[in-house]
Amino acid sequence: MKKTIILLLCISYLYSSIPDERGYIVKTGDKIPEFVMEFPDGSQIKSEDLLGNVTMLQFTASWCSVCREEMPHIEKEIWKIYKKVGIKVIGIDRDEPAEIVKKFAKEVKVTYPIALDPEADIFALFADRNSGVTRNVIIDTDGTIVFLTRLFDPKEYLEMKKVIHSLLKNQFLVEKQDLIAQKQILKQLKNRGKPNNLSSINKIGKKIFLLESELNLKERRLRYAQKLL
């Protein structure tokens, strides 16, 4: 029985590591694997740090002509449009030194961060190590992969933008519901508040006011982004 279970686990692992027709070894619905990204300035981000944000991982390289074509679109149509709405866009450069990556970012005029990927170890967690580099992985706030692209196909790229917009809108609606709940609690505190608690209640009120202002601005940005889809 024990040998059978081990055999089944081995078979399951082998099948999960077999690339699909586009070279991916992950699929939508999977949780992102654990990894650490290091940037040219020496800073690091763990995959767990991405939780709570809609995230776009963009696999790239300076020698990739398709990447060079796609990246200005990502900068203009995704990063600049949605960065203040809550998205994280992170490029992951395949096996190139920091100086080349920094030069590459300047050449294609992107301002979103690009992490280093020595020996393509992060890439190999998502796709076959020897497969083509131009890929985007869209991740929901809970770390679930929700969309995968390959190359720069305009139709697929537009669908990706719509998915990103939908995820950010859902995140906004959750934040709005949380704000409503906080305002109800504040109202209850005010109704039964005592004079010695007024200072604390006022502080809570100010925080809620700032949060509401931020969400109102986020809502306007989402409406503007919707018109561009």
Tab-separated table of C-alpha atoms in Angstrom:
chain	number	residue	atom	x	y	z
A	1	MET	CA	0.000	0.000	0.000
A	2	LYS	CA	2.791	2.402	0.986
A	3	LYS	CA	4.709	1.613	-2.237
A	4	THR	CA	1.545	2.261	-4.272
A	5	ILE	CA	1.045	5.684	-2.661
A	6	ILE	CA	4.688	6.626	-3.297
A	7	LEU	CA	4.377	5.492	-6.925
A	8	LEU	CA	1.225	7.556	-7.424
A	9	LEU	CA	2.908	10.620	-5.910
A	10	CYS	CA	5.890	10.172	-8.236
A	11	ILE	CA	3.606	9.856	-11.270
A	12	SER	CA	1.662	12.929	-10.167
A	13	TYR	CA	4.887	14.920	-9.798
A	14	LEU	CA	6.179	13.838	-13.198
A	15	TYR	CA	2.950	14.826	-14.940
A	16	SER	CA	2.863	18.182	-13.153
A	17	SER	CA	6.386	18.889	-14.472
A	18	ILE	CA	5.599	18.064	-18.114
A	19	PRO	CA	5.416	21.307	-20.143
A	20	ASP	CA	2.242	22.118	-22.031
A	21	GLU	CA	2.242	23.103	-25.713
A	22	ARG	CA	3.473	26.606	-24.784
A	23	GLY	CA	6.186	25.378	-22.449
A	24	TYR	CA	4.412	26.126	-19.159
A	25	ILE	CA	4.643	23.690	-16.263
A	26	VAL	CA	2.085	25.696	-14.255
A	27	LYS	CA	-1.548	26.304	-15.135
A	28	THR	CA	-4.301	28.704	-14.161
A	29	GLY	CA	-5.652	27.824	-10.734
A	30	ASP	CA	-2.233	26.852	-9.390
A	31	LYS	CA	-0.676	28.709	-6.478
A	32	ILE	CA	2.598	30.433	-7.301
A	33	PRO	CA	5.725	28.555	-6.220
A	34	GLU	CA	8.045	29.912	-3.547
A	35	PHE	CA	10.990	32.000	-4.764
A	36	VAL	CA	13.031	35.089	-3.975
A	37	MET	CA	13.613	37.905	-6.480
A	38	GLU	CA	16.701	40.070	-6.246
A	39	PHE	CA	16.905	43.432	-8.021
A	40	PRO	CA	19.908	45.262	-9.483
A	41	ASP	CA	20.058	47.535	-6.404
A	42	GLY	CA	20.439	44.507	-4.125
A	43	SER	CA	16.907	44.605	-2.672
A	44	GLN	CA	14.854	41.422	-2.514
A	45	ILE	CA	11.199	40.375	-2.611
A	46	LYS	CA	9.836	36.965	-1.649
A	47	SER	CA	6.924	35.455	-3.528
A	48	GLU	CA	4.900	35.610	-0.303
A	49	ASP	CA	5.356	39.403	-0.321
A	50	LEU	CA	3.149	39.521	-3.423
A	51	LEU	CA	0.095	38.316	-1.497
A	52	GLY	CA	-2.552	41.001	-1.115
A	53	ASN	CA	-1.786	42.552	-4.490
A	54	VAL	CA	-2.743	41.766	-8.063
A	55	THR	CA	0.647	40.969	-9.625
A	56	MET	CA	2.027	40.676	-13.138
A	57	LEU	CA	5.304	38.802	-13.595
A	58	GLN	CA	6.848	39.584	-16.976
A	59	PHE	CA	9.600	37.196	-18.066
A	60	THR	CA	12.032	38.935	-20.356
A	61	ALA	CA	15.615	39.321	-21.633
A	62	SER	CA	17.567	42.063	-23.387
A	63	TRP	CA	18.210	39.874	-26.445
A	64	CYS	CA	14.499	39.079	-26.891
A	65	SER	CA	13.045	41.159	-29.751
A	66	VAL	CA	9.451	40.230	-28.885
A	67	CYS	CA	10.033	41.364	-25.279
A	68	ARG	CA	11.363	44.684	-26.549
A	69	GLU	CA	8.202	45.088	-28.613
A	70	GLU	CA	5.854	44.194	-25.754
A	71	MET	CA	7.461	46.027	-22.831
A	72	PRO	CA	6.622	49.621	-23.902
A	73	HIS	CA	2.980	48.536	-24.134
A	74	ILE	CA	3.130	47.083	-20.615
A	75	GLU	CA	4.686	50.314	-19.345
A	76	LYS	CA	2.110	52.591	-20.999
A	77	GLU	CA	-1.067	50.496	-20.884
A	78	ILE	CA	-0.710	48.546	-17.635
A	79	TRP	CA	1.947	49.930	-15.305
A	80	LYS	CA	1.212	53.646	-15.748
A	81	ILE	CA	-2.553	53.095	-15.816
A	82	TYR	CA	-2.884	50.724	-12.852
A	83	LYS	CA	0.124	51.247	-10.570
A	84	LYS	CA	-1.843	53.655	-8.348
A	85	VAL	CA	-4.803	51.290	-8.342
A	86	GLY	CA	-2.789	48.534	-6.693
A	87	ILE	CA	-1.044	46.382	-9.295
A	88	LYS	CA	2.523	45.130	-8.971
A	89	VAL	CA	4.347	44.705	-12.270
A	90	ILE	CA	7.722	42.985	-12.011
A	91	GLY	CA	9.958	42.053	-14.902
A	92	ILE	CA	12.162	38.980	-14.425
A	93	ASP	CA	15.236	39.063	-16.648
A	94	ARG	CA	16.632	35.741	-17.798
A	95	ASP	CA	20.198	35.084	-16.687
A	96	GLU	CA	21.792	38.504	-17.312
A	97	PRO	CA	23.957	40.659	-15.009
A	98	ALA	CA	22.611	43.732	-13.224
A	99	GLU	CA	24.363	46.261	-15.478
A	100	ILE	CA	22.838	44.792	-18.628
A	101	VAL	CA	19.399	44.702	-17.004
A	102	LYS	CA	19.625	48.362	-15.997
A	103	LYS	CA	20.762	49.324	-19.513
A	104	PHE	CA	17.974	47.213	-21.010
A	105	ALA	CA	15.306	48.981	-18.897
A	106	LYS	CA	16.566	52.365	-20.089
A	107	GLU	CA	16.618	51.275	-23.725
A	108	VAL	CA	12.991	50.097	-23.698
A	109	LYS	CA	11.988	52.998	-21.417
A	110	VAL	CA	10.235	51.040	-18.679
A	111	THR	CA	10.025	52.198	-15.076
A	112	TYR	CA	8.573	49.082	-13.439
A	113	PRO	CA	11.158	47.039	-11.513
A	114	ILE	CA	13.067	44.228	-13.224
A	115	ALA	CA	14.477	41.414	-11.105
A	116	LEU	CA	17.498	39.259	-11.858
A	117	ASP	CA	17.093	35.552	-12.625
A	118	PRO	CA	20.508	33.847	-12.646
A	119	GLU	CA	20.454	30.585	-14.614
A	120	ALA	CA	16.706	31.138	-15.164
A	121	ASP	CA	15.892	29.421	-11.872
A	122	ILE	CA	12.697	31.441	-11.293
A	123	PHE	CA	11.656	31.017	-14.918
A	124	ALA	CA	12.070	27.238	-14.510
A	125	LEU	CA	9.471	27.239	-11.725
A	126	PHE	CA	6.859	28.379	-14.243
A	127	ALA	CA	8.002	26.961	-17.583
A	128	ASP	CA	10.462	24.525	-19.070
A	129	ARG	CA	13.916	26.048	-18.579
A	130	ASN	CA	14.728	25.714	-22.282
A	131	SER	CA	11.484	27.195	-23.605
A	132	GLY	CA	10.979	30.693	-25.022
A	133	VAL	CA	11.211	33.650	-22.661
A	134	THR	CA	8.368	36.040	-23.599
A	135	ARG	CA	5.707	35.278	-20.983
A	136	ASN	CA	3.386	37.049	-18.553
A	137	VAL	CA	1.933	35.475	-15.426
A	138	ILE	CA	-1.040	37.229	-13.801
A	139	ILE	CA	-1.540	36.452	-10.116
A	140	ASP	CA	-4.546	37.212	-7.912
A	141	THR	CA	-4.310	38.651	-4.401
A	142	ASP	CA	-4.296	35.182	-2.818
A	143	GLY	CA	-1.366	33.939	-4.912
A	144	THR	CA	-3.442	32.082	-7.510
A	145	ILE	CA	-2.325	32.122	-11.146
A	146	VAL	CA	-5.249	33.407	-13.197
A	147	PHE	CA	-3.793	34.118	-16.651
A	148	LEU	CA	-0.769	33.067	-18.706
A	149	THR	CA	0.487	34.555	-21.961
A	150	ARG	CA	3.071	33.527	-24.513
A	151	LEU	CA	4.728	35.854	-27.043
A	152	PHE	CA	3.018	39.159	-27.869
A	153	ASP	CA	-0.284	38.280	-29.443
A	154	PRO	CA	-2.528	41.405	-29.585
A	155	LYS	CA	-5.728	39.442	-28.929
A	156	GLU	CA	-4.259	37.600	-25.938
A	157	TYR	CA	-2.655	40.807	-24.676
A	158	LEU	CA	-6.030	42.607	-24.723
A	159	GLU	CA	-7.639	39.685	-22.882
A	160	MET	CA	-4.854	39.919	-20.279
A	161	LYS	CA	-5.574	43.630	-19.758
A	162	LYS	CA	-9.259	42.856	-19.225
A	163	VAL	CA	-8.384	40.171	-16.670
A	164	ILE	CA	-6.098	42.606	-14.818
A	165	HIS	CA	-8.823	45.257	-14.796
A	166	SER	CA	-11.397	42.788	-13.486
A	167	LEU	CA	-9.090	41.603	-10.687
A	168	LEU	CA	-8.309	45.167	-9.613
A	169	LYS	CA	-11.994	46.095	-9.721
A	170	ASN	CA	-12.831	43.113	-7.508
A	171	GLN	CA	-10.085	44.131	-5.099
A	172	PHE	CA	-11.501	47.661	-5.033
A	173	LEU	CA	-15.014	46.366	-4.260
A	174	VAL	CA	-13.653	44.337	-1.343
A	175	GLU	CA	-11.863	47.424	-0.020
A	176	LYS	CA	-15.053	49.457	-0.421
A	177	GLN	CA	-17.066	46.932	1.579
A	178	ASP	CA	-14.411	47.027	4.276
A	179	LEU	CA	-14.698	50.829	4.345
A	180	ILE	CA	-18.470	50.616	4.773
A	181	ALA	CA	-17.995	48.238	7.713
A	182	GLN	CA	-15.447	50.590	9.295
A	183	LYS	CA	-17.814	53.559	8.932
A	184	GLN	CA	-20.592	51.606	10.631
A	185	ILE	CA	-18.285	50.759	13.536
A	186	LEU	CA	-17.238	54.409	13.797
A	187	LYS	CA	-20.880	55.457	13.913
A	188	GLN	CA	-21.531	53.045	16.771
A	189	LEU	CA	-18.505	54.341	18.665
A	190	LYS	CA	-19.705	57.907	18.294
A	191	ASN	CA	-23.205	57.031	19.490
A	192	ARG	CA	-21.991	55.480	22.706
A	193	GLY	CA	-18.725	57.383	23.000
A	194	LYS	CA	-17.588	58.910	26.261
A	195	PRO	CA	-15.782	62.269	26.503
A	196	ASN	CA	-12.450	60.611	27.369
A	197	ASN	CA	-12.663	58.483	24.189
A	198	LEU	CA	-13.294	61.358	21.774
A	199	SER	CA	-9.625	61.752	20.864
A	200	SER	CA	-9.322	58.098	19.810
A	201	ILE	CA	-12.628	58.263	17.924
A	202	ASN	CA	-11.455	61.367	16.032
A	203	LYS	CA	-8.227	59.608	15.050
A	204	ILE	CA	-10.196	56.665	13.693
A	205	GLY	CA	-12.449	59.088	11.824
A	206	LYS	CA	-9.458	60.772	10.173
A	207	LYS	CA	-8.040	57.421	9.055
A	208	ILE	CA	-11.385	56.450	7.570
A	209	PHE	CA	-11.637	59.822	5.810
A	210	LEU	CA	-8.195	59.331	4.214
A	211	LEU	CA	-9.071	55.778	3.197
A	212	GLU	CA	-12.330	56.957	1.628
A	213	SER	CA	-10.505	59.697	-0.310
A	214	GLU	CA	-8.003	57.125	-1.559
A	215	LEU	CA	-10.759	54.746	-2.663
A	216	ASN	CA	-12.627	57.546	-4.437
A	217	LEU	CA	-9.472	58.342	-6.393
A	218	LYS	CA	-8.945	54.668	-7.155
A	219	GLU	CA	-12.522	54.412	-8.432
A	220	ARG	CA	-11.971	57.344	-10.814
A	221	ARG	CA	-8.793	55.732	-12.117
A	222	LEU	CA	-10.607	52.458	-12.715
A	223	ARG	CA	-13.343	54.273	-14.650
A	224	TYR	CA	-10.694	55.946	-16.801
A	225	ALA	CA	-8.932	52.621	-17.389
A	226	GLN	CA	-12.213	50.994	-18.392
A	227	LYS	CA	-12.601	53.505	-21.214
A	228	LEU	CA	-9.204	52.484	-22.598
A	229	LEU	CA	-10.040	48.779	-22.890
